PDB file of C-alpha atoms in Angstrom:
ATOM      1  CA  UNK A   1     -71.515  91.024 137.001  1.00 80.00           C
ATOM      2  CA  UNK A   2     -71.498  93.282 140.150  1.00 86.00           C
ATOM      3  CA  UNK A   3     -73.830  95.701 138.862  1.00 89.00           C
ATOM      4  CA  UNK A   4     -75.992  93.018 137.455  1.00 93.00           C
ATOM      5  CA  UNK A   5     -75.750  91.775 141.521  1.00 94.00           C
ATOM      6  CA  UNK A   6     -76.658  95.494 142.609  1.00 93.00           C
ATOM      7  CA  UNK A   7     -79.507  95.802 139.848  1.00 94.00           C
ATOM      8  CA  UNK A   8     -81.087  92.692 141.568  1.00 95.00           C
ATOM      9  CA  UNK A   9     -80.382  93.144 145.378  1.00 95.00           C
ATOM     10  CA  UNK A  10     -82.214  97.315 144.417  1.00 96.00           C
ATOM     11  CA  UNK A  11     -85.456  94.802 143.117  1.00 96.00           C
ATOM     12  CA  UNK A  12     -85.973  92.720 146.068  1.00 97.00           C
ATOM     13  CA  UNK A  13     -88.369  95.269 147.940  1.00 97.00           C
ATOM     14  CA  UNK A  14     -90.320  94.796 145.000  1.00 97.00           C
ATOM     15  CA  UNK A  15     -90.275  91.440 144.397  1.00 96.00           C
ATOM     16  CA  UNK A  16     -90.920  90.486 148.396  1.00 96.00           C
ATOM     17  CA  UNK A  17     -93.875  92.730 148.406  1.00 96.00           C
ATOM     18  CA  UNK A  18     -95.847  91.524 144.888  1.00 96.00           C
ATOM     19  CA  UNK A  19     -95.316  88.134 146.388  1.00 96.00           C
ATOM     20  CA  UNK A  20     -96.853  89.473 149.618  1.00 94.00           C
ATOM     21  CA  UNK A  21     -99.611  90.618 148.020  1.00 93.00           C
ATOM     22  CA  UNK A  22     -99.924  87.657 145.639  1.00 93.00           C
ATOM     23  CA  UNK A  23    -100.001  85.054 148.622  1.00 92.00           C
ATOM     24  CA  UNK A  24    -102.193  87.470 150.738  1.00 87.00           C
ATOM     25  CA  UNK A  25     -99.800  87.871 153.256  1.00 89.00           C
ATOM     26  CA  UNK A  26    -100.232  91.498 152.935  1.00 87.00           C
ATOM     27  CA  UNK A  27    -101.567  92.641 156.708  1.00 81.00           C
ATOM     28  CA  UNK A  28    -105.309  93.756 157.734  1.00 87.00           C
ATOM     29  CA  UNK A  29    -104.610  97.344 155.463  1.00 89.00           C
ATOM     30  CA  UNK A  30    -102.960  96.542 152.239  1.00 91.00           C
ATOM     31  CA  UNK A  31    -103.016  99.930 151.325  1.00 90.00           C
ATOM     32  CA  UNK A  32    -101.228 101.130 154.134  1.00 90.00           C
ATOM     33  CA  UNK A  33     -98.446  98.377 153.834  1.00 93.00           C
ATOM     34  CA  UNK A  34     -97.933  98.851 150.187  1.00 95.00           C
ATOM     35  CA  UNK A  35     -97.258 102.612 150.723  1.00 94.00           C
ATOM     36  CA  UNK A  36     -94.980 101.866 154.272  1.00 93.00           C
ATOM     37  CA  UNK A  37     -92.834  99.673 152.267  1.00 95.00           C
ATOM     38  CA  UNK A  38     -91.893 101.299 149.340  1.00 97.00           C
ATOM     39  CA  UNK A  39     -91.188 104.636 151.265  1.00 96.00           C
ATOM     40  CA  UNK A  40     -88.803 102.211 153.603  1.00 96.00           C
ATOM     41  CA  UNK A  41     -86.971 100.659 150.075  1.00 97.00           C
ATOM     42  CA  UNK A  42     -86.707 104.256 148.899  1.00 97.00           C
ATOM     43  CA  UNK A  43     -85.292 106.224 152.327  1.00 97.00           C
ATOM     44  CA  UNK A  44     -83.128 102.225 152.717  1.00 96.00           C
ATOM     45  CA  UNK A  45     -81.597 103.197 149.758  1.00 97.00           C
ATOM     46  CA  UNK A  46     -80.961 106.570 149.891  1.00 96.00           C
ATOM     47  CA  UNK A  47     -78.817 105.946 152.849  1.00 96.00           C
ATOM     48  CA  UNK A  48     -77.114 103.155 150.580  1.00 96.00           C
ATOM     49  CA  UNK A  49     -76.178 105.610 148.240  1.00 96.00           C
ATOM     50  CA  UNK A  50     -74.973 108.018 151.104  1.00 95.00           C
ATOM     51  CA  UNK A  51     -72.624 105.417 151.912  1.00 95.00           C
ATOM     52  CA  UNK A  52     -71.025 104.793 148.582  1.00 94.00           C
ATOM     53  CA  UNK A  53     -68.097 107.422 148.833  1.00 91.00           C
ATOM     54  CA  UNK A  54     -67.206 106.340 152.519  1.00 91.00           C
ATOM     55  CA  UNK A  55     -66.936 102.981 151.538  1.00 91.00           C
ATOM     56  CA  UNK A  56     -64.492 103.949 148.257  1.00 92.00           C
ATOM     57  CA  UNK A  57     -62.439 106.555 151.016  1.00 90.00           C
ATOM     58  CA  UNK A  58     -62.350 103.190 153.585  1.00 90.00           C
ATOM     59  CA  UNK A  59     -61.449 100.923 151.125  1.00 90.00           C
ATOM     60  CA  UNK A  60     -59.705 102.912 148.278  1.00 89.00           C
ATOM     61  CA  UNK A  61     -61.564 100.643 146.135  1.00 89.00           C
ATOM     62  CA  UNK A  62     -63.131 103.492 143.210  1.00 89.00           C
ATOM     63  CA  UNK A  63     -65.496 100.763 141.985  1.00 88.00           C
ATOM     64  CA  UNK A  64     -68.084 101.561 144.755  1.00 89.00           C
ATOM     65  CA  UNK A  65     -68.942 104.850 142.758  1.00 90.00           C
ATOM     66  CA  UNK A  66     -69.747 102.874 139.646  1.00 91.00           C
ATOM     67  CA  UNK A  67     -72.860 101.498 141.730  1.00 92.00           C
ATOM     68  CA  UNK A  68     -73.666 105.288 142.919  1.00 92.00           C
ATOM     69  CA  UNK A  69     -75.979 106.061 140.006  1.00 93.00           C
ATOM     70  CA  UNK A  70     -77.868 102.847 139.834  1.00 94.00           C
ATOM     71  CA  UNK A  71     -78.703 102.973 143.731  1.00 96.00           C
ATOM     72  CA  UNK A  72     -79.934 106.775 143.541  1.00 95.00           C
ATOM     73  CA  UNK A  73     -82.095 106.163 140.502  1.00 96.00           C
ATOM     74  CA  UNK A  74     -83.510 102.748 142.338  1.00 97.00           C
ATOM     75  CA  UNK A  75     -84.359 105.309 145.350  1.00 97.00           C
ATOM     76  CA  UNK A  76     -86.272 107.583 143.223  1.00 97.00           C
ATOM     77  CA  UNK A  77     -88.282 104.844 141.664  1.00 97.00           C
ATOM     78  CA  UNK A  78     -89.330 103.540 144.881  1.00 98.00           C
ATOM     79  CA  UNK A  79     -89.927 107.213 145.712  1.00 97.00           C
ATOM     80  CA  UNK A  80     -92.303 107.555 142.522  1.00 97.00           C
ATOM     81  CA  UNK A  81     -94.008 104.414 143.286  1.00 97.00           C
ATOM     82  CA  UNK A  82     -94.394 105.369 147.152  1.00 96.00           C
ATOM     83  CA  UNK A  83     -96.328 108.527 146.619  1.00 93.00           C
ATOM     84  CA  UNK A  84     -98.330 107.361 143.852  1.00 92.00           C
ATOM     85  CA  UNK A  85     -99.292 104.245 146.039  1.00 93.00           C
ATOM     86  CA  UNK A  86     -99.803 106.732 148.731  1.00 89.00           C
ATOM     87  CA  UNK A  87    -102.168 109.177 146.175  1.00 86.00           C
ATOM     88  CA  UNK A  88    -103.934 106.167 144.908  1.00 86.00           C
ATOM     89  CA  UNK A  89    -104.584 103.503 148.063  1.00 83.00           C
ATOM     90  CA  UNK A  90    -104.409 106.162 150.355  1.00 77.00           C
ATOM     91  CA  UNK A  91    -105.861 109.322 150.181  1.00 73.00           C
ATOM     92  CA  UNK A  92    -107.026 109.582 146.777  1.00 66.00           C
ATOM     93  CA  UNK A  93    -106.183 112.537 144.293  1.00 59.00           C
ATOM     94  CA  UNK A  94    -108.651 115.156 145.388  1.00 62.00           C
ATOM     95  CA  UNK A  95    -107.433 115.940 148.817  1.00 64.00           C
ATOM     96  CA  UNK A  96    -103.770 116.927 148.686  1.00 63.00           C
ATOM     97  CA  UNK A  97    -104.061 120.685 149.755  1.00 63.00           C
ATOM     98  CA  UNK A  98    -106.215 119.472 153.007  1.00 62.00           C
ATOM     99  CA  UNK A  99    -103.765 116.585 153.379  1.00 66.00           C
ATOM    100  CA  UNK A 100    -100.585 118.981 153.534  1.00 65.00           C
ATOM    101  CA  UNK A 101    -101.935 121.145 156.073  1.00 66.00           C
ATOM    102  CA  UNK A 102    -103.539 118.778 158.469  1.00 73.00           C
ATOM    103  CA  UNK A 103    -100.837 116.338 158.545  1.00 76.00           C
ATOM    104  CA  UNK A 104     -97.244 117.893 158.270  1.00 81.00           C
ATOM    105  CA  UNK A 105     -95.105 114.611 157.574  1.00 86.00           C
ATOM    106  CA  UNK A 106     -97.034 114.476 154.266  1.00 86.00           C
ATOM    107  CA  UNK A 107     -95.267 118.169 153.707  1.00 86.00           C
ATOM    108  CA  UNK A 108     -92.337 116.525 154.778  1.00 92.00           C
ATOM    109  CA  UNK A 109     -92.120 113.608 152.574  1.00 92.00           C
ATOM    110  CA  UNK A 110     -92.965 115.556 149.627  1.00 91.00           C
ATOM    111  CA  UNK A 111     -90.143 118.138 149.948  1.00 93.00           C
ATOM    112  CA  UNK A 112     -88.061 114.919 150.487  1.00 96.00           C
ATOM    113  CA  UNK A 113     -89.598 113.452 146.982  1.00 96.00           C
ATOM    114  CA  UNK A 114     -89.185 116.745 145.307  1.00 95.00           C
ATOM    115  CA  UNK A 115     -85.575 117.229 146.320  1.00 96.00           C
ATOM    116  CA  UNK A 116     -84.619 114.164 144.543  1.00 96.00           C
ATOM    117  CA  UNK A 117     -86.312 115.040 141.007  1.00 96.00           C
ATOM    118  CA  UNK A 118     -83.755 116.766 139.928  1.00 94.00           C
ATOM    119  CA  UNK A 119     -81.190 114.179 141.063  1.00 94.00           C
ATOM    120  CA  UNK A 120     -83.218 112.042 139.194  1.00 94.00           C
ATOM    121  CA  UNK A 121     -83.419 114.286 136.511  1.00 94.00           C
ATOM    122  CA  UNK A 122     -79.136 115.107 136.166  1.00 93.00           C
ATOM    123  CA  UNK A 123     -77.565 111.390 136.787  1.00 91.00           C
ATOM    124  CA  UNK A 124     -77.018 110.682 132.976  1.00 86.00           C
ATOM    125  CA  UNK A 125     -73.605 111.192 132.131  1.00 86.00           C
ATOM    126  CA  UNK A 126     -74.439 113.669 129.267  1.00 89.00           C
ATOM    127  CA  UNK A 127     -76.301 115.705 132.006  1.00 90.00           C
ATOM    128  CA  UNK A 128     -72.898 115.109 133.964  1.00 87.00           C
ATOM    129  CA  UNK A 129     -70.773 116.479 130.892  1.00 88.00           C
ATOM    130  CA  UNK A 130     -73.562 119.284 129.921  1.00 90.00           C
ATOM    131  CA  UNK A 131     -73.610 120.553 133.163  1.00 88.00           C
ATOM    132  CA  UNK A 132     -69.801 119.834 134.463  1.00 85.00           C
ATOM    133  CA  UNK A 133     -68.720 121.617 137.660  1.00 84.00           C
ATOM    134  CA  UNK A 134     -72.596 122.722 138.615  1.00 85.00           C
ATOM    135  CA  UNK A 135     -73.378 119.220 138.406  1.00 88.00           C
ATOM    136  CA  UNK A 136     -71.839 118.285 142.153  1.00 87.00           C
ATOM    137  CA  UNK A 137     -73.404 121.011 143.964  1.00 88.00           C
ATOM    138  CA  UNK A 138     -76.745 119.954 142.834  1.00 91.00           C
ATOM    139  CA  UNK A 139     -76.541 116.581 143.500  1.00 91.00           C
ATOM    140  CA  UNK A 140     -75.545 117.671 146.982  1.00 92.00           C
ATOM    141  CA  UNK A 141     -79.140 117.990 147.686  1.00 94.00           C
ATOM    142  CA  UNK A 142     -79.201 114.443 148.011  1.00 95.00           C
ATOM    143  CA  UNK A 143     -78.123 115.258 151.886  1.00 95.00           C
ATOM    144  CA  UNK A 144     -81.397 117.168 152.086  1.00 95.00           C
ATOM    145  CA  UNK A 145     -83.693 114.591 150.707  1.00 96.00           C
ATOM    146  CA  UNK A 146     -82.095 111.870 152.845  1.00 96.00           C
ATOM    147  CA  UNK A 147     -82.943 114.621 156.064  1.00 96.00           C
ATOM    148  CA  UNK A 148     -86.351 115.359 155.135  1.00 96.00           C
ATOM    149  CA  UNK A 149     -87.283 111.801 154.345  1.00 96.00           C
ATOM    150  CA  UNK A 150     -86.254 110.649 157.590  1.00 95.00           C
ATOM    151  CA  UNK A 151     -88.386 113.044 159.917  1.00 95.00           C
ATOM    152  CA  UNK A 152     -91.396 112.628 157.145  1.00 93.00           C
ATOM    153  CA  UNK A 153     -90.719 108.736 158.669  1.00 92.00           C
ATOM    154  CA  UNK A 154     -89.715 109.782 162.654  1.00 92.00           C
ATOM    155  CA  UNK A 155     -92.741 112.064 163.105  1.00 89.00           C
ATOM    156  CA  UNK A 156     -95.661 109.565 161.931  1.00 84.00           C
ATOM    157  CA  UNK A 157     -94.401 106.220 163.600  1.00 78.00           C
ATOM    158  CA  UNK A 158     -97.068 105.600 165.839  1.00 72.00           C
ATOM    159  CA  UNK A 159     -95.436 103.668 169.200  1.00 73.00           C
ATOM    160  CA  UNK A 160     -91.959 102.744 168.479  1.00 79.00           C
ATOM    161  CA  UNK A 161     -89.586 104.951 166.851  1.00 88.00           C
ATOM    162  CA  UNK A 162     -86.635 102.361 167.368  1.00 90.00           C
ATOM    163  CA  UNK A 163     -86.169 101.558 163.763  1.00 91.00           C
ATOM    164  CA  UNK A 164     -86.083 105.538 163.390  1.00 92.00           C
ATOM    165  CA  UNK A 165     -83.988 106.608 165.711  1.00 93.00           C
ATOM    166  CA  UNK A 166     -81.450 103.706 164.298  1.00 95.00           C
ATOM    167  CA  UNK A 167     -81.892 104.767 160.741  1.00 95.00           C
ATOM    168  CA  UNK A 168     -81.721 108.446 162.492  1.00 95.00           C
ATOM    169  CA  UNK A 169     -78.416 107.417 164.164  1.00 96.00           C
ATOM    170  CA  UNK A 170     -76.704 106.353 160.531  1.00 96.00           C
ATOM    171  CA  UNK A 171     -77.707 109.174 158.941  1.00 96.00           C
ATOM    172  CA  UNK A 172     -75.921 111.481 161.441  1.00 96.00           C
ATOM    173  CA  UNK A 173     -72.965 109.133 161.323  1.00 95.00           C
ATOM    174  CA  UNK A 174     -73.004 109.388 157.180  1.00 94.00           C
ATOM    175  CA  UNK A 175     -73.077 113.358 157.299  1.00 94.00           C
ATOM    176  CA  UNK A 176     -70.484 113.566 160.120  1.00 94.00           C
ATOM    177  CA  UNK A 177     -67.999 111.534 158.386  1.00 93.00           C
ATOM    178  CA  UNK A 178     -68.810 113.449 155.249  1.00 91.00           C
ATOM    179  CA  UNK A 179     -68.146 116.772 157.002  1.00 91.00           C
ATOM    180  CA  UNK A 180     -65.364 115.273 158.816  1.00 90.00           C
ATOM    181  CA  UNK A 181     -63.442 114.331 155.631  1.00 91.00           C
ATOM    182  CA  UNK A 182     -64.426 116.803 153.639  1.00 88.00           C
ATOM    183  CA  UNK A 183     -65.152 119.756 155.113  1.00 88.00           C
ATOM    184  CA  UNK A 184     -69.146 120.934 155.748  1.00 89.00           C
ATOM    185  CA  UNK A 185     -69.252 123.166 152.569  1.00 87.00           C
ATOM    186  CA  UNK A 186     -69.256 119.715 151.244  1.00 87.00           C
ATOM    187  CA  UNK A 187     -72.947 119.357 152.484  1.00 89.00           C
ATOM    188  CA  UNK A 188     -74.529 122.494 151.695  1.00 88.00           C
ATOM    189  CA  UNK A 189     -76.167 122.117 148.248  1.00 85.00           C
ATOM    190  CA  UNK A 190     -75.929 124.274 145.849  1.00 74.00           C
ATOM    191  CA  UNK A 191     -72.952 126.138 146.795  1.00 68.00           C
ATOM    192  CA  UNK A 192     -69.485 125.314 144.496  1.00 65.00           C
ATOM    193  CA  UNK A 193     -66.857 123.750 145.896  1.00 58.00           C
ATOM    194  CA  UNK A 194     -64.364 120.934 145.125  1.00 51.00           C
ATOM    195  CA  UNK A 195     -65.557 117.877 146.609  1.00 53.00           C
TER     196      UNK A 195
END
């Protein structure tokens, strides 16, 4: 039942914004919005995810982590459906190499979207048993994603940064407590260690 309750609360982005754009209540640039929002779901939870294991070392409930997966792979597919909306309402699929260099955050974003592939591509348990120890330190690039994501989002707001700087602001706290807990070997990706 809880993961049934997780599986649904991961679709509401999706379902408030096809009703938005059902009932027209979409804004003046649709495109625009479409893209904003799914980015927002994905980054949202990303950080969800991030907080899994504090909430199981708060609690010492283990049945947070049974969620992890589920959360992560919701990210990526709002990740997926963020750059294509971005490729296809946006800037169309001719200009990438003039969009990269012209507007950095779009660099950004993709190393952020390309970090979490293979997440994406490893969160099955038999990827979990196949790959067994070497299977943490890669997912520890998770940490990364979550870092590049956020200053794709900080460094195109336009005006006000507030709901960056808040989002900002959790994400520090996430990978402080992290490194407080567990050391900050426990960050870097890719390197073997025990946590």
């Amino acid at each position: 039942m809880a993961k049934v309750i997780v599986f649904c609360a991961a679709l509401m982005p999706l379902i408030w914004l096809v009703s938005d754009v059902v009932v027209g209540r979409i804004g003046p640039d649709p495109g625009q919005e479409i893209t904003e929002r799914l980015g927002i779901a994905a980054f949202q939870l990303l950080l969800v995810t991030l907080l899994i294991t504090p909430l199981k070392k708060m609690t010492g409930w283990p049945g947070w982590l049974r969620h992890r997966r589920m959360l992560g792979l919701f990210a990526f597919f709002y990740a997926v459906l963020h750059v294509f909306a971005f490729l296809q309402l946006i800037l169309g699929w001719g200009d990438l190499w003039a969009t990269f260099t012209r507007r950095p955050y779009i660099a950004l974003g993709a190393v952020a979207f390309l970090l979490m592939i293979p997440l994406a591509l490893t969160s099955t348990k038999a990827m979990m048993k196949r790959m067994g120890r070497r299977w943490k330190p890669i997912h520890r690039l998770i940490y990364l994603s979550a870092l590049f994501a956020w200053l794709h989002f900080l460094w195109q707001a336009r005006s006000d940064v507030t709901e960056m700087v808040i989002y900002g602001l959790l994400l520090l706290a996430l990978l402080f407590t992290r490194a407080y807990w567990f050391g900050v070997s426990s960050l870097v990706p890719l390197r073997k260690s025990g946590v």
